[in-house]
CSV table of C-alpha atoms and ligand atoms in Angstrom, one decimal:
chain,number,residue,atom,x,y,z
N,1,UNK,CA,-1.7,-16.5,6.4
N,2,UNK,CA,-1.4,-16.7,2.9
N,3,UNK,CA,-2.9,-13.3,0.3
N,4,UNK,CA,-5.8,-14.5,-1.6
N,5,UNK,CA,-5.7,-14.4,-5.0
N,6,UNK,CA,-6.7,-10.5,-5.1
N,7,UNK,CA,-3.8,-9.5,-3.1
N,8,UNK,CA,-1.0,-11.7,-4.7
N,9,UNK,CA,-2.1,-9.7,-8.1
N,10,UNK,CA,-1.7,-6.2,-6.6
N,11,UNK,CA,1.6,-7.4,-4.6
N,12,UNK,CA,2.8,-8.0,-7.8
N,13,UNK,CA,2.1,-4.4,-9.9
N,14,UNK,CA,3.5,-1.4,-10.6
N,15,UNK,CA,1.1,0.8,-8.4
N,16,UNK,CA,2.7,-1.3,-5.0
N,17,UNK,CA,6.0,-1.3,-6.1
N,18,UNK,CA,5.9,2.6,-6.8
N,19,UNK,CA,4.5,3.0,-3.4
N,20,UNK,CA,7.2,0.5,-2.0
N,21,UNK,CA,9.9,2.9,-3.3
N,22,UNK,CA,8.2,5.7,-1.5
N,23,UNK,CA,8.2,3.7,1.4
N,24,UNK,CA,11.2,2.6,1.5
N,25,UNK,CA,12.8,6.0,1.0
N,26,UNK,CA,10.8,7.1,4.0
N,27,UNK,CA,12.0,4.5,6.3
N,28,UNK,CA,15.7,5.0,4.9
N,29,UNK,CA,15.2,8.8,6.1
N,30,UNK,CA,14.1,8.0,9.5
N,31,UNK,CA,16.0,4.8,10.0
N,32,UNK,CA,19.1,5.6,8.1
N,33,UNK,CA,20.6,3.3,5.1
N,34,UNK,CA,22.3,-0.5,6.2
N,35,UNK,CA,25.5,-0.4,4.2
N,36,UNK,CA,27.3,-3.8,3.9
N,37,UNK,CA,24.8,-5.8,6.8
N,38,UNK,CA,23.4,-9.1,6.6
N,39,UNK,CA,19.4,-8.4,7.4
N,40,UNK,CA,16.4,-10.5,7.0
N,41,UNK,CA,13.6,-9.6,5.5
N,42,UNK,CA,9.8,-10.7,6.4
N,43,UNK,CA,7.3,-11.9,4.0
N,44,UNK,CA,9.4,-11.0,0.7
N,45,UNK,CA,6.2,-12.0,-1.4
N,46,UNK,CA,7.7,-11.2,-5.2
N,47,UNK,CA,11.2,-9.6,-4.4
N,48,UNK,CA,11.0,-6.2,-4.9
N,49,UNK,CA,11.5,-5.2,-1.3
N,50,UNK,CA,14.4,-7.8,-1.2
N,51,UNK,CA,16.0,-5.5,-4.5
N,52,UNK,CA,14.9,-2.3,-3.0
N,53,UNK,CA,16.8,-3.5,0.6
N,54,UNK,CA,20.3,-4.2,-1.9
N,55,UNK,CA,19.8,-1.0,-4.2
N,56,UNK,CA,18.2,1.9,-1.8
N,57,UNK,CA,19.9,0.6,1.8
N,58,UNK,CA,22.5,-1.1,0.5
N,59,UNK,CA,22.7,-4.5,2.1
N,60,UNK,CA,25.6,-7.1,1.6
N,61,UNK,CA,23.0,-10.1,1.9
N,62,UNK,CA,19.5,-10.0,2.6
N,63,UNK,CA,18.1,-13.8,4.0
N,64,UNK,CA,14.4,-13.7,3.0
N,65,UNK,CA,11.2,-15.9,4.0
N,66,UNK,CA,7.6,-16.3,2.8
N,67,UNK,CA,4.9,-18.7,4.1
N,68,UNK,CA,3.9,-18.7,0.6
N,69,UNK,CA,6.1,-20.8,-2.1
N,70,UNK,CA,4.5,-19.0,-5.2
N,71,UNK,CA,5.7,-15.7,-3.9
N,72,UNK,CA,9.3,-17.3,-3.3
N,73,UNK,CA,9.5,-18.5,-7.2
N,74,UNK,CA,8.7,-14.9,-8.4
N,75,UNK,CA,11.4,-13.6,-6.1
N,76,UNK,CA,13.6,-16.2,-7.1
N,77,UNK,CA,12.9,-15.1,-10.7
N,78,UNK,CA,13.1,-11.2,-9.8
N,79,UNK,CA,16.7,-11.5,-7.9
N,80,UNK,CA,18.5,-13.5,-10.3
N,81,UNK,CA,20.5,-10.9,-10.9
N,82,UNK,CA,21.2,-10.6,-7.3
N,83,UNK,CA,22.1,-14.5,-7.0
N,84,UNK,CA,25.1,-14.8,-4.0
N,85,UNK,CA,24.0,-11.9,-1.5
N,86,UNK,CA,20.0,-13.4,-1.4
N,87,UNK,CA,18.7,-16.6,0.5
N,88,UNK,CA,14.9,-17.0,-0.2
N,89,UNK,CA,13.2,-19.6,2.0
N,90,UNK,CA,9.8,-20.9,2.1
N,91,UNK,CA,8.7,-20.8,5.9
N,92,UNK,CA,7.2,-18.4,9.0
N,93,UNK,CA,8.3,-15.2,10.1
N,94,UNK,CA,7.5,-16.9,13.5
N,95,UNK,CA,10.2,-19.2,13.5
N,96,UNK,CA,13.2,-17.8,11.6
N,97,UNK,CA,15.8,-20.6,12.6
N,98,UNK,CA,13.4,-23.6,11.0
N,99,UNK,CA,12.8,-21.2,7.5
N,100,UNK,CA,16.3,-20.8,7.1
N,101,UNK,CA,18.0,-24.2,8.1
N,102,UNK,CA,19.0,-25.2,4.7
N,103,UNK,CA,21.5,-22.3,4.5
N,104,UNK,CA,22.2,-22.4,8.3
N,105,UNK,CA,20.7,-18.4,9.2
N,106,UNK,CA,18.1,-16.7,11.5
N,107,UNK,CA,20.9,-17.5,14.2
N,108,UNK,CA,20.3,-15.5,17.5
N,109,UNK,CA,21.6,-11.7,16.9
N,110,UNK,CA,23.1,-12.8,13.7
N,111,UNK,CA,21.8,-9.4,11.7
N,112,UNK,CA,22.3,-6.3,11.9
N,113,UNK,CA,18.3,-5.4,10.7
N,114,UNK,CA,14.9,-6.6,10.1
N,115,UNK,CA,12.5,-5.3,7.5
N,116,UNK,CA,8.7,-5.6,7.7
N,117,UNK,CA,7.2,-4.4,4.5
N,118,UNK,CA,3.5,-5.1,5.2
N,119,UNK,CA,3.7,-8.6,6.7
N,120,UNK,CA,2.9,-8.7,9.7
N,121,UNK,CA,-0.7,-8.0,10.0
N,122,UNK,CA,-0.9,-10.9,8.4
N,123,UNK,CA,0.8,-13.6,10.8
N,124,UNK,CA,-2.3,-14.7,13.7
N,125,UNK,CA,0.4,-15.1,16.4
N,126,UNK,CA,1.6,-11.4,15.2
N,127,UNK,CA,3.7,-11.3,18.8
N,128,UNK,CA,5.6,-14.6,17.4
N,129,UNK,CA,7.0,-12.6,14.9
N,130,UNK,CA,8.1,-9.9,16.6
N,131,UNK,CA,9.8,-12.1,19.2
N,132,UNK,CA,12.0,-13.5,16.2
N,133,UNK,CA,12.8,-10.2,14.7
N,134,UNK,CA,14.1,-9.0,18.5
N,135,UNK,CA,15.8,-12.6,19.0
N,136,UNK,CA,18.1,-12.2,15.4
N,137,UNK,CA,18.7,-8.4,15.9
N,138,UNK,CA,21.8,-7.6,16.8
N,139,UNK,CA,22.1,-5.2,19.9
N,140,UNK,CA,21.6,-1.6,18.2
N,141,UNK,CA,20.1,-3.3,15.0
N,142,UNK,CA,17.0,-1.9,13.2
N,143,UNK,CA,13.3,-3.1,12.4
N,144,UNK,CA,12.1,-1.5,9.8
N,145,UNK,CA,8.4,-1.9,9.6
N,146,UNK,CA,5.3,-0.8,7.6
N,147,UNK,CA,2.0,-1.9,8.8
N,148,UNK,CA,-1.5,-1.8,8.3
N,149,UNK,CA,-3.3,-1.7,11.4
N,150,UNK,CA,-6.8,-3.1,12.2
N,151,UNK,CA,-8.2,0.4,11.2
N,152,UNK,CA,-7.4,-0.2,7.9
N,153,UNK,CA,-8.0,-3.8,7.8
N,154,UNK,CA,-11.8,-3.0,8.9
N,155,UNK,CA,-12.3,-0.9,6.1
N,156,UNK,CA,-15.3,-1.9,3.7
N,157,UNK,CA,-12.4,-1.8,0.8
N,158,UNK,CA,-10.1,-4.1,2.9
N,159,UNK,CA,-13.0,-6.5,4.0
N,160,UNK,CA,-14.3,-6.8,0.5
N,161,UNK,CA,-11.4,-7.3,-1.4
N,162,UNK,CA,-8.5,-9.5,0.8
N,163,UNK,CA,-8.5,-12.0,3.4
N,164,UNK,CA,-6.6,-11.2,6.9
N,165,UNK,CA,-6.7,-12.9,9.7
N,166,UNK,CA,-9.8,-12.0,11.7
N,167,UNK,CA,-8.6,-12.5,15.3
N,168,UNK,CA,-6.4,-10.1,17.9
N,169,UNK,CA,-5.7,-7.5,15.6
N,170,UNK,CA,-3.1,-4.5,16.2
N,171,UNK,CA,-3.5,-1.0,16.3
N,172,UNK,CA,-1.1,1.3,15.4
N,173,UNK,CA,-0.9,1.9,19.5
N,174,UNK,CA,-0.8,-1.8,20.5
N,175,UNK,CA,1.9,-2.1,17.9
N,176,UNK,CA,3.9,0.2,19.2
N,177,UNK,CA,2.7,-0.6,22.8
N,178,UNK,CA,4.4,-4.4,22.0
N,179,UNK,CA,7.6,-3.1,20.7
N,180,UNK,CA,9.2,-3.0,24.4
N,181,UNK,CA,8.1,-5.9,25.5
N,182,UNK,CA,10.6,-7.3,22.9
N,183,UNK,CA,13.5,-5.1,23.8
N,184,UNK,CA,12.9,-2.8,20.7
N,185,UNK,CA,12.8,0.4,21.3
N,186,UNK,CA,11.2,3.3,19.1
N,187,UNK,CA,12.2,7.0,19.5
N,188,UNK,CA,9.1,9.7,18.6
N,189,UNK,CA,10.7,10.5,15.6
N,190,UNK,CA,11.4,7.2,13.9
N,191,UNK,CA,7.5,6.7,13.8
N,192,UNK,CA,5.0,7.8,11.3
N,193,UNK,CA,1.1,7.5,10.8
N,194,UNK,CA,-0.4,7.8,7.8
N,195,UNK,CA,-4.2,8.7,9.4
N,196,UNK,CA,-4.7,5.8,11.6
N,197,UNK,CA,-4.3,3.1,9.1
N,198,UNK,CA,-0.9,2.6,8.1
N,199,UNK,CA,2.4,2.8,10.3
N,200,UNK,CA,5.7,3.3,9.2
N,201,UNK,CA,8.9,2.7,12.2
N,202,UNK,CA,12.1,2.3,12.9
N,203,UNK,CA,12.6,0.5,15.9
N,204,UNK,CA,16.2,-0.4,18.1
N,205,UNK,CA,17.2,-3.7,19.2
N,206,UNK,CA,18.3,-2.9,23.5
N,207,UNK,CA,21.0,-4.2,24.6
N,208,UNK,CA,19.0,-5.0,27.6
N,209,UNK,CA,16.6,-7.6,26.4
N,210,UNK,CA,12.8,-7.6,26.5
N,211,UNK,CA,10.8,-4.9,29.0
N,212,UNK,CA,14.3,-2.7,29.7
N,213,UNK,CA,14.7,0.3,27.5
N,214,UNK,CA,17.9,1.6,27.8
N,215,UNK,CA,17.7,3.7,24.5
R,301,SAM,C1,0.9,-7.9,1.8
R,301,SAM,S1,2.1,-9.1,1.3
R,301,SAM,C2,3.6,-8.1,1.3
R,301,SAM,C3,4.6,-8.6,0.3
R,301,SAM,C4,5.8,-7.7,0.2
R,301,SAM,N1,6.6,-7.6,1.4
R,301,SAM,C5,5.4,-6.3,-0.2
R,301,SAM,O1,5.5,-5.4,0.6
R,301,SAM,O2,5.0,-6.1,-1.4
R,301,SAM,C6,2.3,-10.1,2.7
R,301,SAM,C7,3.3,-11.3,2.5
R,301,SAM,O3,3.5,-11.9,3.7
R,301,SAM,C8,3.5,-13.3,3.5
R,301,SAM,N2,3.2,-14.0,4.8
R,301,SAM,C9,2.1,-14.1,5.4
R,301,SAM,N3,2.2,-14.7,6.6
R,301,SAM,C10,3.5,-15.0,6.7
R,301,SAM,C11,4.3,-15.7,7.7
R,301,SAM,N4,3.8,-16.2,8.8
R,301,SAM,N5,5.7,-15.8,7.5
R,301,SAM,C12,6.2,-15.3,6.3
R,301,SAM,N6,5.5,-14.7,5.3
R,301,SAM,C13,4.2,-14.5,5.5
R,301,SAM,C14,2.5,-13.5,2.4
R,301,SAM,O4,2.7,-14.8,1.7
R,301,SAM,C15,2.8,-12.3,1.5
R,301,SAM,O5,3.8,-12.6,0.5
């Protein structure tokens, strides 16, 4: 679902972007950098993830989406510089191959990653998502992810101030818990908790397919 107006402000400011550079740089440490792959990225809202996924991992072309076309025309503005190695599609993170038809993408393990900054909490059918990212991964490809679990999301500060969706949450457990049952598997140390609110991961794309893990 779409930010409220709240959110899309703070999306958009220096505070989140200076702790999307510290994010990033953590997932880089446990995931490793993603010199010269194609990758998608979920829920782009302004761009800066999309720039920090060229500069800091070092992407050849990242294919992004956003349900949300007001986020797309500040990425679109934020990458110009960028223009040839960035699609930017309005469109769900639950169905990859519709978002990105114009440019022909989100073809079946067409990339070699997936990032996640902070997105999915925010899709209802958060399992559709996650069913995408394992169907376009590459076998051995990455899924970066950063989520808020419903921890957080419960939180007076949370409920007060943003809208999520209210229904079937995920805890940083069940997230984890679902990962297999995509064929993604997550080694102990490419996971992080930051108390029990926010996860950070790097999950693997088996070669196996969904409930196997062959890692
Ligand atoms: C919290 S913001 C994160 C934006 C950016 N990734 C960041 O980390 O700053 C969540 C973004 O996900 C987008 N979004 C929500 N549901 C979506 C969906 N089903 N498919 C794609 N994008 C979605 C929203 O429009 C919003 O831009």
């Amino acid at each position: 679902m779409r930010m409220n107006r709240v959110e899309s402000a703070l999306v958009d400011s220096p505070p989140r972007r200076l702790l999307q550079r510290v994010e990033a740089a953590r997932l880089a440490r446990m995931g490793g950098r993603t010199p010269g792959a194609r990758v998608v990225e979920l829920g782009c809202g302004p761009g800066y993830g999309t720039k920090l996924i060229l500069d800091v991992f070092g992407a050849a072309r990242v294919d992004a989406v956003d349900l949300d076309p007001a986020m797309i025309h500040k990425a679109a503005h934020r990458l110009t510089r960028y223009r040839g190695r960035v699609n930017l599609a309005e469109g769900s993170a639950t169905d990859l191959t519709a978002a990105f038809s114009a440019f022909g993408g989100g073809s079946d393990a067409g990339y070699g990653a997936v990032f996640d900054f902070a997105v999915i909490h925010h899709i209802p059918r958060w399992r559709e998502a996650l069913t995408e990212v394992a169907r376009v991964l590459q076998p051995g490809g990455r899924f970066f992810f950063d989520e808020v679990t419903a921890t957080a999301l419960a939180r007076p500060s949370y409920k007060n101030l943003f809208d999520h969706p209210t229904d079937d949450r995920f805890t940083a457990g069940e997230f984890l818990a679902e990962l297999p049952r995509h064929g993604l598997h997550i080694a102990d140390r490419w996971r992080t908790y930051i108390g029990g609110d926010y996860l950070l991961g790097v999950a693997t794309r088996l070669s196996s397919g969904p409930g196997h893990d062959d890692a």
